[in-house]
CSV table of C-alpha atoms in Angstrom, one decimal:
chain,number,residue,atom,x,y,z
A,1,MET,CA,0.0,0.1,-0.1
A,2,PHE,CA,1.0,3.6,-0.6
A,3,VAL,CA,-0.2,6.4,1.5
A,4,GLY,CA,0.5,9.8,0.7
A,5,ILE,CA,2.3,12.1,3.4
A,6,THR,CA,3.2,15.5,4.3
A,7,ASN,CA,4.6,17.9,6.9
A,8,THR,CA,5.3,21.6,7.9
A,9,PRO,CA,9.1,22.8,8.0
A,10,ARG,CA,10.2,23.4,11.4
A,11,ASP,CA,11.1,27.0,11.9
A,12,TYR,CA,14.3,26.8,13.8
A,13,ALA,CA,16.1,30.2,13.5
A,14,TRP,CA,18.7,28.8,11.6
A,15,GLY,CA,16.5,27.9,8.6
A,16,SER,CA,16.5,29.2,5.2
A,17,SER,CA,14.0,31.7,3.7
A,18,GLY,CA,11.9,29.7,1.5
A,19,GLU,CA,14.4,27.1,0.0
A,20,ILE,CA,12.1,23.7,1.1
A,21,SER,CA,9.1,25.2,-0.4
A,22,ALA,CA,11.2,26.3,-3.4
A,23,LEU,CA,12.8,22.5,-3.8
A,24,LEU,CA,9.0,20.8,-3.2
A,25,ALA,CA,7.4,23.5,-5.5
A,26,LYS,CA,5.5,24.7,-2.2
A,27,GLU,CA,4.0,28.0,-1.1
A,28,PRO,CA,6.7,29.7,1.2
A,29,THR,CA,5.6,29.7,4.9
A,30,GLY,CA,6.8,33.2,5.6
A,31,LYS,CA,9.1,31.5,8.7
A,32,PRO,CA,12.6,29.9,8.8
A,33,GLU,CA,12.2,26.8,6.8
A,34,ALA,CA,14.7,24.6,8.5
A,35,GLU,CA,13.6,21.1,8.4
A,36,LEU,CA,10.9,19.0,6.9
A,37,TRP,CA,10.5,15.7,8.9
A,38,LEU,CA,9.2,12.5,6.9
A,39,GLY,CA,8.7,9.9,9.4
A,40,ALA,CA,6.9,8.9,12.7
A,41,HIS,CA,9.1,10.3,15.4
A,42,PRO,CA,6.8,11.8,18.0
A,43,GLY,CA,8.6,15.3,18.1
A,44,CYS,CA,6.9,15.9,14.6
A,45,PRO,CA,5.1,12.9,12.4
A,46,SER,CA,4.3,12.9,9.3
A,47,VAL,CA,0.7,14.0,8.5
A,48,VAL,CA,-1.2,11.1,6.6
A,49,ILE,CA,-3.1,13.1,3.7
A,50,ASP,CA,-6.0,10.5,3.5
A,51,PRO,CA,-6.8,9.0,7.3
A,52,ALA,CA,-9.1,6.9,5.5
A,53,LEU,CA,-6.2,4.6,4.0
A,54,ALA,CA,-4.5,4.5,7.8
A,55,ASP,CA,-7.1,2.9,9.5
A,56,GLY,CA,-8.4,6.7,10.3
A,57,ALA,CA,-4.9,7.8,11.7
A,58,ARG,CA,-4.2,11.1,11.2
A,59,ASP,CA,-0.3,11.0,11.3
A,60,LEU,CA,2.3,8.3,10.8
A,61,SER,CA,3.1,7.7,14.5
A,62,GLU,CA,-0.8,7.0,15.2
A,63,TRP,CA,-0.9,4.9,12.3
A,64,ILE,CA,2.1,2.7,13.2
A,65,GLN,CA,0.8,2.5,17.0
A,66,ARG,CA,-2.3,1.0,15.5
A,67,SER,CA,-1.0,-1.2,13.0
A,68,GLY,CA,2.7,-2.0,13.9
A,69,SER,CA,3.7,-4.9,12.1
A,70,LEU,CA,0.8,-5.1,9.6
A,71,ILE,CA,2.6,-2.3,7.9
A,72,LEU,CA,6.1,-2.5,8.8
A,73,GLY,CA,6.6,-6.3,8.3
A,74,SER,CA,6.7,-9.2,10.8
A,75,GLY,CA,8.0,-8.4,14.2
A,76,VAL,CA,8.8,-4.9,13.3
A,77,THR,CA,6.9,-2.2,15.4
A,78,GLN,CA,8.6,1.0,15.1
A,79,LEU,CA,9.8,2.8,11.9
A,80,PRO,CA,13.9,2.8,12.4
A,81,PHE,CA,14.7,5.8,10.2
A,82,LEU,CA,13.8,9.5,9.9
A,83,LEU,CA,14.0,11.4,6.5
A,84,LYS,CA,14.4,15.0,6.5
A,85,VAL,CA,15.0,17.8,4.0
A,86,LEU,CA,17.4,20.2,5.7
A,87,ALA,CA,18.1,23.9,4.8
A,88,ALA,CA,20.8,25.6,6.6
A,89,GLY,CA,20.6,29.5,6.0
A,90,ALA,CA,23.0,30.2,8.9
A,91,PRO,CA,25.4,27.8,10.7
A,92,LEU,CA,23.8,25.1,12.9
A,93,SER,CA,25.1,24.3,16.6
A,94,LEU,CA,28.4,22.0,16.7
A,95,GLN,CA,26.7,18.8,17.6
A,96,ALA,CA,27.3,15.1,18.3
A,97,HIS,CA,25.0,12.2,18.9
A,98,PRO,CA,25.3,9.2,21.5
A,99,THR,CA,25.8,5.6,20.7
A,100,PRO,CA,22.8,3.2,21.3
A,101,ASP,CA,24.2,2.2,24.8
A,102,GLN,CA,24.6,6.0,25.7
A,103,ALA,CA,21.3,7.0,24.3
A,104,ILE,CA,19.5,4.1,26.4
A,105,GLU,CA,21.6,5.2,29.7
A,106,GLY,CA,21.2,9.1,29.2
A,107,PHE,CA,17.3,8.6,28.6
A,108,ALA,CA,16.7,6.7,31.4
A,109,ARG,CA,18.8,8.6,33.6
A,110,GLU,CA,16.9,11.9,32.7
A,111,ASN,CA,13.6,10.3,32.9
A,112,ALA,CA,14.6,9.0,36.4
A,113,ALA,CA,15.5,12.8,37.4
A,114,GLY,CA,12.1,13.6,36.3
A,115,ILE,CA,13.4,16.2,33.4
A,116,PRO,CA,10.3,17.1,31.1
A,117,LEU,CA,10.9,16.1,27.6
A,118,THR,CA,10.4,19.5,26.5
A,119,ALA,CA,12.9,20.9,28.9
A,120,ALA,CA,15.5,23.1,27.6
A,121,HIS,CA,18.3,21.2,29.3
A,122,ARG,CA,17.1,17.7,28.4
A,123,ASN,CA,20.0,16.1,26.3
A,124,TYR,CA,18.4,12.8,25.5
A,125,LYS,CA,14.7,13.3,23.8
A,126,ASP,CA,14.4,9.3,23.2
A,127,ALA,CA,16.5,6.2,23.8
A,128,SER,CA,18.0,6.0,20.4
A,129,ALA,CA,21.1,6.4,18.8
A,130,LYS,CA,21.1,9.2,15.7
A,131,PRO,CA,24.0,8.4,12.9
A,132,GLU,CA,22.9,10.5,9.9
A,133,LEU,CA,24.0,10.8,6.4
A,134,ILE,CA,23.6,14.0,4.3
A,135,VAL,CA,23.2,14.2,0.6
A,136,ALA,CA,23.6,17.6,-1.0
A,137,VAL,CA,20.6,18.8,-3.2
A,138,SER,CA,21.7,22.4,-3.6
A,139,GLU,CA,24.9,23.3,-5.8
A,140,LYS,CA,26.9,23.6,-2.7
A,141,PHE,CA,26.6,22.5,0.8
A,142,GLU,CA,29.0,23.5,3.3
A,143,ALA,CA,29.8,21.6,6.5
A,144,LEU,CA,32.3,20.9,9.4
A,145,CYS,CA,32.8,17.3,10.3
A,146,GLY,CA,35.0,15.6,12.6
A,147,PHE,CA,38.6,16.4,14.1
A,148,ARG,CA,41.4,16.9,11.6
A,149,ALA,CA,44.9,16.0,12.5
A,150,MET,CA,46.4,18.5,14.8
A,151,ALA,CA,49.4,19.3,12.5
A,152,ASP,CA,46.8,21.0,10.3
A,153,THR,CA,44.9,22.9,13.1
A,154,ARG,CA,48.7,23.9,14.6
A,155,ALA,CA,49.3,25.0,11.0
A,156,SER,CA,46.2,27.5,11.0
A,157,ILE,CA,47.1,28.7,14.7
A,158,GLU,CA,50.7,29.5,13.5
A,159,ARG,CA,49.1,31.6,10.7
A,160,LEU,CA,46.8,33.5,12.7
A,161,ALA,CA,49.6,34.2,15.1
A,162,ALA,CA,51.9,35.2,12.4
A,163,VAL,CA,48.9,38.1,11.2
A,164,ASP,CA,48.9,38.7,15.0
A,165,ALA,CA,52.7,39.7,15.3
A,166,ALA,CA,52.2,42.0,12.0
A,167,SER,CA,49.4,44.0,13.7
A,168,ALA,CA,49.8,47.0,15.4
A,169,THR,CA,48.9,45.7,19.0
A,170,PRO,CA,50.1,42.1,19.2
A,171,ASN,CA,49.5,39.7,21.9
A,172,PRO,CA,51.8,36.8,21.5
A,173,GLY,CA,51.0,35.4,24.7
A,174,LEU,CA,47.3,34.3,23.7
A,175,PHE,CA,48.6,32.3,21.1
A,176,ALA,CA,51.3,30.6,22.7
A,177,GLU,CA,49.2,29.6,25.5
A,178,TRP,CA,46.6,27.8,22.5
A,179,LEU,CA,49.8,26.5,20.8
A,180,ALA,CA,51.0,24.7,23.7
A,181,PHE,CA,47.9,22.1,23.3
A,182,ALA,CA,48.8,21.7,19.7
A,183,ARG,CA,51.4,19.1,20.2
A,184,ASP,CA,49.9,15.8,18.2
A,185,ASP,CA,46.8,14.0,17.8
A,186,SER,CA,46.7,12.9,21.4
A,187,THR,CA,46.1,16.7,22.5
A,188,ILE,CA,42.8,17.0,20.5
A,189,ARG,CA,40.8,16.4,23.6
A,190,GLY,CA,42.9,18.6,25.7
A,191,MET,CA,42.5,21.4,23.3
A,192,PHE,CA,39.1,21.2,22.9
A,193,GLU,CA,38.2,20.8,26.6
A,194,TRP,CA,40.5,23.9,27.2
A,195,LEU,CA,38.3,26.2,24.3
A,196,ILE,CA,35.0,24.6,25.1
A,197,SER,CA,35.6,25.8,29.0
A,198,ALA,CA,35.3,29.6,27.6
A,199,GLN,CA,37.1,30.5,30.8
A,200,SER,CA,39.9,33.3,30.4
A,201,PRO,CA,42.2,33.6,28.3
A,202,VAL,CA,39.7,31.7,26.0
A,203,GLY,CA,37.4,34.6,25.8
A,204,ASP,CA,40.0,36.9,25.0
A,205,LEU,CA,41.3,34.6,22.2
A,206,VAL,CA,38.2,34.3,20.6
A,207,ALA,CA,38.0,38.1,20.5
A,208,ARG,CA,41.7,38.5,19.3
A,209,VAL,CA,40.8,35.7,16.5
A,210,SER,CA,37.6,37.4,15.5
A,211,ALA,CA,39.2,40.7,15.4
A,212,LEU,CA,42.3,39.6,13.5
A,213,ALA,CA,39.8,37.6,11.0
A,214,ALA,CA,37.7,40.6,10.3
A,215,GLU,CA,40.9,42.8,9.3
A,216,ASP,CA,42.2,40.0,6.8
A,217,ALA,CA,40.2,39.4,3.8
A,218,SER,CA,41.8,36.3,2.9
A,219,ASP,CA,39.7,33.3,2.2
A,220,GLU,CA,41.6,31.3,4.9
A,221,PHE,CA,39.9,33.2,7.7
A,222,ALA,CA,36.6,33.5,5.9
A,223,LEU,CA,35.1,30.6,7.9
A,224,VAL,CA,36.0,32.4,11.2
A,225,ARG,CA,34.6,35.5,10.0
A,226,THR,CA,31.3,34.0,9.3
A,227,LEU,CA,31.1,32.4,12.5
A,228,ALA,CA,32.2,35.3,14.5
A,229,GLY,CA,29.2,37.3,12.7
A,230,TYR,CA,26.7,34.8,13.8
A,231,TYR,CA,28.3,33.8,17.4
A,232,PRO,CA,30.3,36.4,18.7
A,233,GLY,CA,32.3,35.3,21.5
A,234,ASP,CA,31.5,32.1,20.9
A,235,PRO,CA,34.4,29.4,21.7
A,236,GLY,CA,32.8,27.2,18.9
A,237,VAL,CA,34.5,30.0,16.5
A,238,LEU,CA,38.0,28.7,17.5
A,239,ILE,CA,36.8,25.0,17.9
A,240,ALA,CA,35.8,25.2,14.1
A,241,LEU,CA,39.3,25.3,13.4
A,242,MET,CA,40.0,22.0,14.6
A,243,LEU,CA,37.5,20.3,12.4
A,244,ASN,CA,37.3,19.2,8.8
A,245,HIS,CA,35.9,21.8,6.5
A,246,VAL,CA,34.1,20.6,3.5
A,247,THR,CA,32.1,21.8,0.6
A,248,LEU,CA,30.0,19.2,-1.0
A,249,THR,CA,28.7,19.2,-4.5
A,250,LYS,CA,25.4,18.5,-5.7
A,251,GLY,CA,24.9,14.6,-5.1
A,252,GLU,CA,27.9,14.3,-2.8
A,253,ALA,CA,27.3,12.9,0.7
A,254,LEU,CA,28.4,12.6,4.1
A,255,PHE,CA,27.8,10.0,7.0
A,256,LEU,CA,28.1,11.2,10.4
A,257,PRO,CA,28.5,8.3,12.8
A,258,ALA,CA,27.8,8.3,16.8
A,259,GLY,CA,30.4,10.6,18.6
A,260,ASN,CA,31.3,12.6,15.4
A,261,ILE,CA,31.4,16.2,16.2
A,262,HIS,CA,29.6,18.4,13.4
A,263,ALA,CA,27.7,21.2,12.1
A,264,TYR,CA,26.2,22.0,8.6
A,265,LEU,CA,27.0,25.7,7.7
A,266,ARG,CA,24.7,26.4,4.4
A,267,GLY,CA,23.2,24.8,2.2
A,268,VAL,CA,20.1,22.4,1.4
A,269,GLY,CA,20.4,18.4,1.9
A,270,ILE,CA,18.3,15.4,2.1
A,271,GLU,CA,19.0,14.0,5.4
A,272,LEU,CA,18.5,10.4,6.6
A,273,MET,CA,19.1,9.2,10.3
A,274,ALA,CA,18.0,6.6,12.9
A,275,SER,CA,14.7,7.9,14.2
A,276,SER,CA,16.1,10.3,17.1
A,277,ASP,CA,16.4,13.8,18.2
A,278,ASN,CA,19.4,13.3,20.6
A,279,VAL,CA,21.5,16.0,20.3
A,280,LEU,CA,24.5,17.2,22.7
A,281,ARG,CA,25.8,20.6,21.6
A,282,GLY,CA,29.2,21.8,21.6
A,283,GLY,CA,28.9,25.6,20.5
A,284,LEU,CA,27.7,28.2,18.2
A,285,THR,CA,24.2,28.1,19.6
A,286,PRO,CA,22.3,30.1,22.2
A,287,LYS,CA,20.8,26.7,23.4
A,288,HIS,CA,21.9,24.4,26.1
A,289,VAL,CA,25.4,23.2,26.0
A,290,ASP,CA,26.1,20.4,28.6
A,291,VAL,CA,30.0,20.2,28.5
A,292,PRO,CA,30.4,16.9,30.4
A,293,GLU,CA,28.0,15.1,28.7
A,294,LEU,CA,29.1,16.0,25.3
A,295,LEU,CA,32.6,15.1,26.5
A,296,SER,CA,31.4,11.5,27.4
A,297,VAL,CA,29.9,10.9,23.9
A,298,LEU,CA,32.6,12.4,21.5
A,299,ASP,CA,35.2,10.7,19.5
A,300,PHE,CA,38.3,12.8,19.9
A,301,SER,CA,40.4,10.6,17.1
A,302,ALA,CA,41.7,12.7,14.2
A,303,SER,CA,40.0,11.5,10.9
A,304,PRO,CA,39.4,12.4,7.3
A,305,VAL,CA,36.6,14.1,5.7
A,306,PRO,CA,33.5,11.1,6.0
A,307,TYR,CA,32.4,10.8,2.3
A,308,LEU,CA,29.9,8.5,2.0
A,309,ARG,CA,30.1,6.9,-1.7
A,310,PRO,CA,27.0,6.0,-3.4
A,311,GLU,CA,26.9,2.5,-5.1
A,312,PRO,CA,25.5,2.1,-8.3
A,313,GLN,CA,22.4,0.1,-8.9
A,314,GLY,CA,21.6,0.3,-12.9
A,315,THR,CA,21.4,3.1,-15.1
A,316,ASN,CA,19.4,5.5,-13.2
A,317,SER,CA,19.7,4.9,-9.4
A,318,THR,CA,22.5,4.9,-7.0
A,319,VAL,CA,22.5,3.9,-3.1
A,320,PHE,CA,24.1,5.4,-0.2
A,321,ARG,CA,24.6,2.9,2.3
A,322,PRO,CA,26.3,3.8,5.7
A,323,ALA,CA,27.8,1.4,8.5
A,324,VAL,CA,24.3,1.1,9.9
A,325,PRO,CA,21.7,-1.4,9.2
A,326,ASP,CA,18.9,1.3,10.2
A,327,PHE,CA,18.6,3.1,7.0
A,328,GLN,CA,19.9,3.2,3.1
A,329,LEU,CA,18.8,6.3,0.9
A,330,THR,CA,18.4,5.4,-3.0
A,331,ALA,CA,18.5,8.3,-4.9
A,332,ILE,CA,16.8,7.9,-8.3
A,333,THR,CA,16.6,9.8,-11.8
A,334,GLY,CA,14.9,7.4,-14.1
A,335,ALA,CA,13.3,4.2,-14.9
A,336,SER,CA,14.8,1.7,-12.1
A,337,THR,CA,13.9,-1.5,-10.2
A,338,VAL,CA,14.7,-0.9,-6.4
A,339,ALA,CA,14.4,-3.9,-3.8
A,340,VAL,CA,13.5,-2.6,-0.3
A,341,ALA,CA,14.2,-4.6,2.8
A,342,SER,CA,11.3,-2.7,4.9
A,343,ALA,CA,8.5,0.0,4.7
A,344,ALA,CA,10.0,2.9,3.0
A,345,ILE,CA,9.5,6.8,2.4
A,346,LEU,CA,9.7,8.2,-1.3
A,347,LEU,CA,10.2,11.8,-1.9
A,348,CYS,CA,10.2,13.5,-5.3
A,349,THR,CA,12.1,16.6,-5.6
A,350,ASP,CA,12.2,17.0,-9.4
A,351,GLY,CA,10.0,15.6,-12.3
A,352,GLU,CA,7.6,12.9,-12.3
A,353,PHE,CA,7.4,9.3,-11.3
A,354,THR,CA,5.1,6.2,-11.4
A,355,VAL,CA,5.8,3.8,-9.1
A,356,GLU,CA,4.4,0.1,-9.2
A,357,GLY,CA,4.9,-2.2,-6.0
A,358,THR,CA,4.2,-5.7,-5.1
A,359,THR,CA,0.5,-4.9,-4.4
A,360,GLY,CA,-0.4,-1.0,-5.6
A,361,SER,CA,1.0,1.4,-7.4
A,362,VAL,CA,1.5,5.4,-7.0
A,363,SER,CA,2.2,8.8,-8.9
A,364,LEU,CA,4.7,11.6,-7.6
A,365,ALA,CA,5.0,14.8,-8.9
A,366,ARG,CA,7.6,17.3,-7.5
A,367,GLY,CA,7.1,17.9,-3.8
A,368,ASP,CA,5.2,14.5,-3.0
A,369,SER,CA,6.0,12.2,-0.4
A,370,VAL,CA,4.4,8.5,0.3
A,371,PHE,CA,4.9,5.9,2.8
A,372,ALA,CA,5.1,2.3,1.2
A,373,THR,CA,4.2,-0.5,3.3
A,374,ALA,CA,6.8,-3.2,4.2
A,375,GLU,CA,4.3,-5.4,1.4
A,376,GLU,CA,5.5,-3.3,-1.4
A,377,ASP,CA,9.0,-5.0,-1.5
A,378,THR,CA,10.1,-4.3,-5.0
A,379,LEU,CA,9.4,-0.8,-6.4
A,380,THR,CA,9.3,-0.8,-10.2
A,381,VAL,CA,9.7,3.0,-11.3
A,382,SER,CA,9.2,4.6,-14.6
A,383,GLY,CA,9.6,8.7,-15.1
A,384,VAL,CA,12.3,11.1,-15.0
A,385,GLY,CA,13.8,13.7,-12.5
A,386,GLN,CA,14.8,13.1,-9.1
A,387,MET,CA,13.2,10.6,-6.3
A,388,PHE,CA,14.7,9.5,-3.2
A,389,VAL,CA,13.8,6.3,-1.2
A,390,ALA,CA,14.5,5.7,2.5
A,391,ALA,CA,14.5,2.1,3.8
A,392,THR,CA,16.5,-0.1,6.0
A,393,GLN,CA,19.3,-2.4,4.5
C-alpha cells in the first residue's frame, strides 16, 4: 500500500528563507524553513493526507501504533529511520550524537531525574542513537565534520599568530598558550576541553582571533569571519578550526556516526538518520550546552572527511549505504527497479514518477512524499527527475 504523507517545515532560527518550499514547489511559509520531517518520530510525525487509507490515523506515528507490524513487516513495531529535507541558511550548532548504549542510559537517567522531555536542558529526547547521512541537493553544501589532524590545526594557529604579530597591537601570549595544546593528535581532547571551557583567556582569544579575521580579507579566515558574525564570543569559532571543513557539490554525501562532532553551515540537503532527536551541543548556539555529557560521547580521534560514496544500481539509481543497518537512501533519476527490505518513504524533488509495487501503485510529482508499507518490497519506477527512497538495509 502507498499512502501520501506531508508535513510543515520546522521553523528553527537557522533555517533558510523558503528554500524547502522552493525545492518542493510549495508556497513559502513566511517563516524560517529549517527541516521537513518525513517519518514517525513523535516530535513531529508526518501527517497522513487521507486518513481513510491509514485506519483513520491522522499521522504516521498514530498509524504505526495502531497497525505496527501489519504495515512495517513481521516483528517490526517502530520505523527505524527519519527522512528530512534540511535547509541551513545560517550555521547550525556544533553537535554530536550518542551511541545506542549511551542513548538508552542517558534517556533513562534523565527520566529518573524527572526532567521533562520539553525542558531546554534535556539532552536525551528518546532512547535511540542518531547516526545520519546527508546528500547535497543544492549546488554547494558546506559543513564541519570530525577532528582533523593536529598538525593541520597547529598550522592554522601559527598563521593566525603571524597575522597577530604583524598587527599594531600584537598579543603573542594568547597564541603561545593555545599552541601549547597543539602538540599532536593525542592533545585534541585537551585543546577542545580548554576551548569549550570558555574561561579566561579563551574569551580574550576568541575576541582577538575574530578581530584579526575581520581585518584580514583572505579566504583562509572566511570561516572565522562567518562564525564570529553569527556567534560573537562563542568558543565554537575557535573549535571550528580543529575540524574538517568541507563543501559538498550536488549529489555528494557525508555519513556522520555516533561521536562525530559536526555542524552544517549552509545549503540544502536530504538527510536520513536513525529515528532520534538526541543532540549534544558544543557551541555556535544559544541553546543548552552540557559540556560533561558532550565530552562523554565525543570521538576525539583525528579522521578524514567522512564522505559516503554512492553505489550504482543500474543506469538511473544509486544507493547510499552507511555502516549501520537502520537505513539506506536510494537516489533515482529515471526508470529503475529498487528492492526494499522494509517499509519505505519516497520523496520526489523534481519531475514526475510512477511507482509500481508488489500490491499497488502510486504517482509522484515534485514535492510529493509517500509512505510505502513493507509488502511493497519491489519498486518498479518509471519517469524522469529526482526521487529519493529511504528504507532499511
